[in-house]
XYZ file of N, CA and C in Angstrom:
546
model
N -102.931 -59.114 -15.687
C -101.601 -59.373 -16.210
C -100.914 -58.041 -16.498
N -99.613 -57.983 -16.233
C -98.792 -56.805 -16.506
C -97.748 -57.171 -17.555
N -97.458 -56.218 -18.430
C -96.425 -56.400 -19.452
C -95.384 -55.302 -19.289
N -94.142 -55.719 -19.183
C -93.022 -54.796 -19.051
C -92.104 -55.002 -20.252
N -91.879 -53.931 -20.997
C -90.965 -53.970 -22.126
C -89.719 -53.178 -21.752
N -88.571 -53.819 -21.920
C -87.289 -53.201 -21.610
C -86.564 -52.902 -22.909
N -86.157 -51.660 -23.085
C -85.449 -51.225 -24.285
C -84.093 -50.689 -23.874
N -83.042 -51.286 -24.416
C -81.706 -50.765 -24.183
C -81.435 -49.674 -25.214
N -80.803 -48.594 -24.789
C -80.466 -47.515 -25.726
C -79.685 -48.071 -26.914
N -79.744 -47.349 -28.021
C -79.029 -47.756 -29.233
C -77.534 -47.456 -29.088
N -76.771 -47.901 -30.081
C -75.312 -47.791 -30.041
C -74.880 -46.327 -30.010
N -74.034 -46.031 -29.058
C -73.579 -44.653 -28.901
C -72.193 -44.471 -29.503
N -71.829 -43.210 -29.674
C -70.564 -42.875 -30.296
C -69.465 -42.649 -29.281
N -68.504 -43.540 -29.262
C -67.361 -43.378 -28.368
C -66.334 -42.404 -28.940
N -66.456 -42.074 -30.225
C -65.494 -41.172 -30.848
C -65.820 -39.706 -30.577
N -67.007 -39.435 -30.077
C -67.421 -38.074 -29.804
C -66.735 -37.592 -28.518
N -66.042 -36.477 -28.562
C -65.277 -36.029 -27.395
C -66.149 -35.310 -26.352
N -66.981 -36.042 -25.653
C -67.807 -35.445 -24.611
C -67.095 -35.593 -23.269
N -67.375 -34.674 -22.372
C -66.711 -34.691 -21.072
C -67.297 -35.767 -20.153
N -68.590 -36.035 -20.290
C -69.252 -36.993 -19.392
C -69.895 -38.120 -20.188
N -69.853 -39.320 -19.644
C -70.523 -40.471 -20.242
C -72.004 -40.164 -20.469
N -72.607 -39.473 -19.554
C -74.019 -39.102 -19.590
C -74.385 -38.384 -20.895
N -73.445 -37.647 -21.448
C -73.686 -36.812 -22.636
C -73.339 -37.489 -23.958
N -72.959 -38.755 -23.914
C -72.541 -39.441 -25.141
C -73.729 -39.624 -26.084
N -73.613 -39.189 -27.359
C -74.707 -39.319 -28.329
C -74.670 -40.659 -29.056
N -75.713 -40.913 -29.820
C -75.750 -42.105 -30.674
C -74.816 -41.926 -31.859
N -74.356 -43.055 -32.386
C -73.626 -42.994 -33.647
C -74.619 -43.307 -34.775
N -74.154 -43.275 -36.014
C -75.050 -43.472 -37.168
C -75.709 -44.851 -37.141
N -74.946 -45.877 -36.790
C -75.502 -47.230 -36.726
C -76.592 -47.304 -35.649
N -76.368 -46.639 -34.532
C -77.360 -46.617 -33.469
C -78.654 -45.954 -33.904
N -78.532 -44.868 -34.635
C -79.732 -44.173 -35.131
C -80.522 -45.067 -36.088
N -79.813 -45.742 -36.993
C -80.483 -46.658 -37.934
C -81.174 -47.798 -37.186
N -80.477 -48.364 -36.214
C -81.036 -49.493 -35.461
C -82.276 -49.079 -34.681
N -82.220 -47.927 -34.043
C -83.368 -47.475 -33.245
C -84.587 -47.217 -34.135
N -84.384 -46.589 -35.288
C -85.510 -46.349 -36.194
C -86.099 -47.672 -36.688
N -85.246 -48.639 -36.991
C -85.706 -49.961 -37.440
C -86.507 -50.650 -36.328
N -86.014 -50.587 -35.102
C -86.733 -51.196 -33.974
C -88.076 -50.490 -33.779
N -88.103 -49.189 -33.933
C -89.371 -48.452 -33.835
C -90.374 -48.911 -34.887
N -89.905 -49.112 -36.117
C -90.807 -49.610 -37.177
C -91.317 -51.008 -36.823
N -90.448 -51.823 -36.250
C -90.872 -53.176 -35.858
C -91.892 -53.107 -34.710
N -91.682 -52.211 -33.777
C -92.657 -52.028 -32.690
C -94.025 -51.657 -33.266
N -94.011 -50.783 -34.276
C -95.269 -50.397 -34.926
C -95.906 -51.610 -35.596
N -95.118 -52.433 -36.277
C -95.667 -53.606 -36.967
C -96.272 -54.610 -35.982
N -95.741 -54.639 -34.767
C -96.283 -55.522 -33.721
C -97.448 -54.879 -32.976
N -97.720 -53.621 -33.290
C -98.765 -52.837 -32.632
C -98.571 -52.781 -31.116
N -97.309 -52.611 -30.702
C -97.024 -52.482 -29.274
C -97.530 -51.129 -28.790
N -98.172 -51.131 -27.643
C -98.642 -49.901 -27.020
C -98.261 -49.926 -25.543
N -98.044 -48.747 -24.992
C -97.627 -48.610 -23.604
C -98.483 -47.545 -22.942
N -98.934 -47.823 -21.734
C -99.670 -46.786 -21.024
C -98.810 -46.104 -19.969
N -97.519 -46.450 -19.941
C -96.582 -45.804 -19.020
C -95.174 -46.031 -19.563
N -94.330 -45.021 -19.455
C -92.943 -45.164 -19.902
C -92.032 -44.350 -18.988
N -90.893 -44.962 -18.667
C -89.865 -44.335 -17.832
C -88.542 -44.512 -18.572
N -87.706 -43.476 -18.552
C -86.427 -43.566 -19.258
C -85.320 -42.876 -18.480
N -84.124 -43.357 -18.706
C -82.926 -42.663 -18.246
C -82.851 -41.331 -18.989
N -82.391 -40.281 -18.325
C -82.264 -38.992 -19.016
C -80.960 -38.822 -19.798
N -80.131 -39.852 -19.880
C -78.867 -39.747 -20.617
C -79.136 -39.425 -22.089
N -78.217 -38.692 -22.693
C -78.410 -38.261 -24.080
C -78.626 -39.443 -25.022
N -77.882 -40.537 -24.857
C -78.030 -41.658 -25.784
C -79.404 -42.306 -25.660
N -80.039 -42.175 -24.505
C -81.401 -42.697 -24.343
C -82.402 -41.754 -24.999
N -82.268 -40.454 -24.767
C -83.218 -39.517 -25.378
C -83.100 -39.531 -26.898
N -81.866 -39.679 -27.420
C -81.706 -39.776 -28.877
C -82.258 -41.100 -29.409
N -82.123 -42.173 -28.638
C -82.727 -43.452 -29.031
C -84.233 -43.281 -29.144
N -84.828 -42.624 -28.176
C -86.281 -42.418 -28.195
C -86.729 -41.605 -29.398
N -85.954 -40.591 -29.773
C -86.300 -39.801 -30.963
C -86.368 -40.695 -32.195
N -85.385 -41.568 -32.358
C -85.346 -42.461 -33.515
C -86.425 -43.545 -33.426
N -86.635 -44.080 -32.237
C -87.702 -45.080 -32.037
C -89.039 -44.468 -32.438
N -89.310 -43.266 -31.933
C -90.583 -42.607 -32.239
C -90.741 -42.329 -33.728
N -89.655 -41.981 -34.403
C -89.721 -41.737 -35.847
C -90.173 -42.998 -36.577
N -89.637 -44.144 -36.198
C -90.029 -45.405 -36.826
C -91.371 -45.913 -36.338
N -91.649 -45.703 -35.073
C -92.868 -46.181 -34.417
C -94.103 -45.403 -34.873
N -93.900 -44.118 -35.197
C -95.011 -43.292 -35.647
C -95.889 -42.792 -34.516
N -95.421 -42.925 -33.296
C -96.161 -42.454 -32.117
C -95.174 -41.796 -31.163
N -95.690 -40.889 -30.376
C -94.879 -40.275 -29.331
C -94.967 -41.146 -28.085
N -93.834 -41.415 -27.486
C -93.808 -42.225 -26.267
C -93.814 -41.323 -25.035
N -93.078 -40.227 -25.062
C -93.030 -39.231 -23.986
C -92.868 -39.847 -22.596
N -91.741 -40.516 -22.369
C -91.540 -41.117 -21.052
C -91.224 -40.077 -19.986
N -91.474 -40.439 -18.749
C -90.972 -39.651 -17.630
C -89.485 -39.977 -17.529
N -88.657 -38.951 -17.392
C -87.217 -39.173 -17.254
C -86.911 -39.346 -15.770
N -86.179 -40.410 -15.460
C -85.905 -40.755 -14.069
C -84.413 -41.021 -13.918
N -83.718 -40.184 -13.160
C -82.272 -40.306 -12.980
C -81.874 -41.643 -12.363
N -82.766 -42.279 -11.636
C -82.448 -43.573 -11.026
C -82.154 -44.631 -12.089
N -82.672 -44.453 -13.296
C -82.513 -45.449 -14.353
C -81.131 -45.366 -15.006
N -80.472 -44.218 -14.901
C -79.156 -44.041 -15.521
C -78.147 -45.000 -14.888
N -77.647 -45.951 -15.684
C -76.663 -46.947 -15.265
C -77.089 -47.715 -14.005
N -78.389 -47.923 -13.845
C -78.937 -48.556 -12.643
C -78.675 -50.059 -12.605
N -78.597 -50.569 -11.398
C -78.521 -52.014 -11.185
C -79.906 -52.615 -11.394
N -79.953 -53.932 -11.503
C -81.237 -54.623 -11.628
C -82.118 -54.344 -10.416
N -81.532 -54.305 -9.227
C -82.316 -54.054 -8.010
C -82.950 -52.666 -8.041
N -82.203 -51.670 -8.500
C -82.756 -50.311 -8.597
C -83.858 -50.260 -9.652
N -83.631 -50.919 -10.792
C -84.664 -50.945 -11.834
C -85.931 -51.622 -11.318
N -85.781 -52.683 -10.541
C -86.951 -53.353 -9.976
C -87.679 -52.419 -9.011
N -86.955 -51.623 -8.248
C -87.598 -50.625 -7.379
C -88.418 -49.635 -8.209
N -87.876 -49.213 -9.347
C -88.609 -48.298 -10.243
C -89.896 -48.975 -10.723
N -89.795 -50.223 -11.153
C -90.969 -50.972 -11.632
C -92.006 -51.120 -10.523
N -91.557 -51.407 -9.323
C -92.489 -51.547 -8.194
C -93.296 -50.271 -7.955
N -92.762 -49.135 -8.381
C -93.452 -47.866 -8.202
C -94.398 -47.485 -9.325
N -94.550 -48.314 -10.346
C -95.470 -47.985 -11.435
C -96.887 -47.903 -10.888
N -97.704 -46.991 -11.416
C -99.101 -46.875 -10.966
C -99.876 -48.176 -11.209
N -100.747 -48.501 -10.302
C -101.505 -49.760 -10.352
C -102.317 -49.911 -11.633
N -102.830 -48.803 -12.166
C -103.697 -48.891 -13.350
C -102.921 -49.181 -14.634
N -101.603 -49.048 -14.606
C -100.774 -49.314 -15.778
C -100.764 -50.813 -16.059
N -101.048 -51.168 -17.301
C -101.021 -52.576 -17.705
C -99.779 -52.911 -18.518
N -99.319 -51.937 -19.329
C -98.181 -52.171 -20.210
C -97.208 -51.003 -20.077
N -95.996 -51.304 -19.601
C -95.011 -50.251 -19.351
C -93.750 -50.485 -20.177
N -93.096 -49.372 -20.492
C -91.830 -49.391 -21.228
C -90.780 -48.746 -20.336
N -89.653 -49.434 -20.177
C -88.523 -48.924 -19.401
C -87.315 -48.873 -20.329
N -86.727 -47.671 -20.496
C -85.627 -47.482 -21.425
C -84.379 -47.112 -20.637
N -83.329 -47.925 -20.800
C -82.136 -47.671 -20.011
C -80.890 -48.302 -20.572
N -80.086 -48.853 -19.660
C -78.712 -49.243 -19.948
C -78.415 -50.664 -19.479
N -77.335 -51.178 -20.009
C -76.772 -52.432 -19.515
C -75.629 -52.098 -18.565
N -75.305 -52.988 -17.654
C -75.800 -54.358 -17.508
C -77.129 -54.472 -16.752
N -77.666 -53.359 -16.268
C -78.881 -53.409 -15.460
C -80.061 -54.071 -16.122
N -80.329 -53.737 -17.398
C -81.486 -54.329 -18.081
C -81.325 -55.834 -18.250
N -80.155 -56.256 -18.710
C -79.904 -57.686 -18.874
C -80.037 -58.412 -17.539
N -79.445 -57.855 -16.505
C -79.515 -58.478 -15.182
C -80.952 -58.539 -14.669
N -81.750 -57.512 -14.991
C -83.155 -57.515 -14.571
C -83.919 -58.654 -15.246
N -83.713 -58.828 -16.547
C -84.375 -59.935 -17.252
C -83.977 -61.264 -16.618
N -82.686 -61.450 -16.400
C -82.207 -62.722 -15.866
C -82.686 -62.949 -14.428
N -82.907 -61.870 -13.696
C -83.442 -61.983 -12.344
C -84.928 -62.364 -12.363
N -85.671 -61.750 -13.263
C -87.125 -61.921 -13.266
C -87.594 -63.185 -13.982
N -86.827 -63.660 -14.953
C -87.202 -64.856 -15.703
C -86.432 -66.035 -15.131
N -87.169 -66.981 -14.584
C -86.525 -68.137 -13.958
C -85.710 -68.919 -14.976
N -84.572 -69.402 -14.528
C -83.737 -70.268 -15.350
C -84.343 -71.657 -15.262
N -84.937 -72.132 -16.339
C -85.634 -73.414 -16.338
C -84.730 -74.564 -15.943
N -85.326 -75.537 -15.288
C -84.577 -76.713 -14.834
C -83.920 -77.430 -16.009
N -84.606 -77.420 -17.155
C -84.044 -78.098 -18.326
C -83.193 -77.156 -19.176
N -83.180 -75.855 -18.814
C -82.381 -74.887 -19.554
C -82.840 -74.662 -20.976
N -84.107 -74.994 -21.274
C -84.603 -74.931 -22.639
C -85.451 -73.684 -22.896
N -84.932 -72.518 -22.564
C -85.627 -71.274 -22.866
C -84.724 -70.476 -23.802
N -84.936 -70.621 -25.118
C -84.022 -69.980 -26.063
C -84.002 -68.452 -25.944
N -85.122 -67.825 -25.580
C -85.123 -66.372 -25.429
C -84.258 -65.952 -24.242
N -84.440 -66.619 -23.108
C -83.626 -66.292 -21.930
C -82.155 -66.558 -22.218
N -81.874 -67.665 -22.908
C -80.493 -67.988 -23.256
C -79.885 -66.891 -24.132
N -80.675 -66.346 -25.051
C -80.183 -65.275 -25.925
C -79.865 -64.019 -25.117
N -80.724 -63.692 -24.149
C -80.464 -62.532 -23.291
C -79.197 -62.773 -22.476
N -79.068 -63.982 -21.945
C -77.899 -64.293 -21.131
C -76.618 -64.229 -21.958
N -76.710 -64.585 -23.235
C -75.554 -64.516 -24.118
C -75.137 -63.063 -24.333
N -76.116 -62.194 -24.655
C -75.830 -60.775 -24.856
C -77.134 -60.010 -25.064
N -77.230 -58.859 -24.418
C -78.373 -57.958 -24.587
C -77.849 -56.749 -25.367
N -77.826 -56.834 -26.709
C -77.210 -55.778 -27.517
C -77.954 -54.446 -27.434
N -77.269 -53.407 -27.863
C -77.895 -52.090 -27.924
C -79.132 -52.133 -28.825
N -80.120 -51.313 -28.486
C -81.389 -51.168 -29.205
C -82.239 -52.435 -29.196
N -81.960 -53.344 -28.288
C -82.756 -54.572 -28.185
C -83.927 -54.380 -27.225
N -84.978 -55.161 -27.482
C -86.199 -55.117 -26.676
C -86.446 -56.488 -26.062
N -86.744 -56.478 -24.772
C -87.189 -57.696 -24.085
C -88.583 -57.407 -23.533
N -89.518 -58.290 -23.821
C -90.886 -58.128 -23.318
C -91.155 -59.223 -22.288
N -91.561 -58.802 -21.101
C -91.835 -59.726 -20.004
C -93.298 -59.597 -19.592
N -93.906 -60.727 -19.278
C -95.288 -60.718 -18.794
C -95.337 -61.338 -17.409
N -96.227 -60.789 -16.607
C -96.378 -61.203 -15.219
C -97.845 -61.488 -14.934
N -98.123 -62.601 -14.280
C -99.488 -62.928 -13.859
C -99.742 -62.290 -12.506
N -99.942 -60.977 -12.525
C -100.198 -60.226 -11.307
C -101.010 -58.985 -11.657
N -101.701 -58.465 -10.680
C -102.455 -57.232 -10.869
C -101.710 -56.036 -10.285
N -100.585 -56.287 -9.621
C -99.878 -55.227 -8.911
C -98.385 -55.280 -9.222
N -97.849 -54.179 -9.703
C -96.423 -54.102 -10.023
C -95.564 -54.409 -8.801
N -96.050 -54.084 -7.619
C -95.283 -54.314 -6.393
C -95.074 -55.800 -6.111
N -95.879 -56.672 -6.729
C -95.754 -58.118 -6.516
C -94.712 -58.774 -7.413
N -94.160 -58.028 -8.336
C -93.167 -58.598 -9.250
C -91.906 -58.933 -8.455
N -91.453 -60.165 -8.622
C -90.304 -60.642 -7.855
C -89.457 -61.569 -8.723
N -88.337 -61.954 -8.185
C -87.418 -62.874 -8.855
C -88.162 -64.110 -9.351
N -87.929 -64.441 -10.612
C -88.475 -65.659 -11.199
C -89.955 -65.641 -11.515
N -90.600 -64.457 -11.548
C -92.053 -64.404 -11.774
C -92.452 -64.022 -13.196
N -91.486 -63.758 -14.060
C -91.794 -63.287 -15.427
C -91.719 -64.406 -16.448
N -92.481 -64.201 -17.531
C -92.342 -64.992 -18.755
C -91.751 -64.045 -19.796
N -90.651 -64.454 -20.398
C -90.043 -63.653 -21.456
C -90.738 -64.027 -22.754
N -91.524 -63.088 -23.306
C -92.344 -63.391 -24.477
C -91.728 -62.917 -25.793
N -90.790 -61.958 -25.714
C -90.088 -61.490 -26.915
C -88.693 -61.039 -26.522
N -87.770 -61.264 -27.423
C -86.448 -60.664 -27.325
C -86.042 -60.338 -28.752
N -86.037 -59.047 -29.069
C -85.811 -58.586 -30.436
C -84.525 -57.772 -30.469
N -83.584 -58.224 -31.275
C -82.311 -57.529 -31.463
C -82.323 -56.872 -32.838
N -81.676 -55.727 -32.994
C -81.625 -55.093 -34.312
C -81.135 -56.034 -35.405
N -80.149 -56.867 -35.117
C -79.619 -57.779 -36.142
C -80.641 -58.819 -36.575
N -81.682 -59.068 -35.744
C -82.760 -59.976 -36.142
C -83.624 -59.341 -37.229
N -83.644 -58.019 -37.264
C -84.454 -57.272 -38.218
C -83.670 -56.915 -39.477
N -82.360 -56.704 -39.316
C -81.489 -56.334 -40.417
C -80.075 -56.813 -40.068
N -79.583 -57.835 -40.757
C -78.261 -58.386 -40.432
C -77.121 -57.359 -40.484
N -77.293 -56.275 -41.238
C -76.235 -55.270 -41.289
C -76.115 -54.508 -39.969
N -77.097 -54.676 -39.086
C -77.045 -54.025 -37.778
C -76.421 -54.925 -36.718
N -75.895 -56.052 -37.166
C -75.250 -56.995 -36.264
C -73.886 -56.500 -35.807
N -73.251 -57.270 -34.933
C -71.992 -56.832 -34.314
C -70.807 -56.715 -35.279
N -70.854 -57.385 -36.419
C -69.707 -57.336 -37.321
C -69.825 -56.289 -38.406
N -70.968 -55.615 -38.438
C -71.168 -54.595 -39.469
C -70.956 -53.218 -38.890
N -70.535 -52.284 -39.742
C -70.372 -50.896 -39.284
C -71.674 -50.249 -39.366
């Protein structure tokens, strides 16, 4: 079995006058949310034997805050393909994970991450998958989606083959981190 955890970067600051989107930093709320999510990851005892991340500043700053709360260094490989990638590109990245990896973390951006979850997790005939429905509604910043696959090879992961086992939003951990709070 393979486990893929998808982490969307935390809330970034649009008020910061940077020349490129790539260089946009986190805002204060984003930093708080990422540290809280990191503490929650620690409480769940999540571990990863492989991690890949977008090299954008808001992703690297998210990782700093996640690690502060998590209490462990993640040290992902930075991969430019992940920056603002489509679901298809992200799936190509996943297909390239080493065979011995059992649990991987992919840190990036929307809409690619949300689209990847919706591609990999089948839409049930009865529509009764509250986690998938929540992702389809919105994949907020600093949220984590955990997917499991009954396969021994990352290259076998395809549309509709995942089980969504967790979807954790910052507002689930602290309501002040929800969309209506500053």
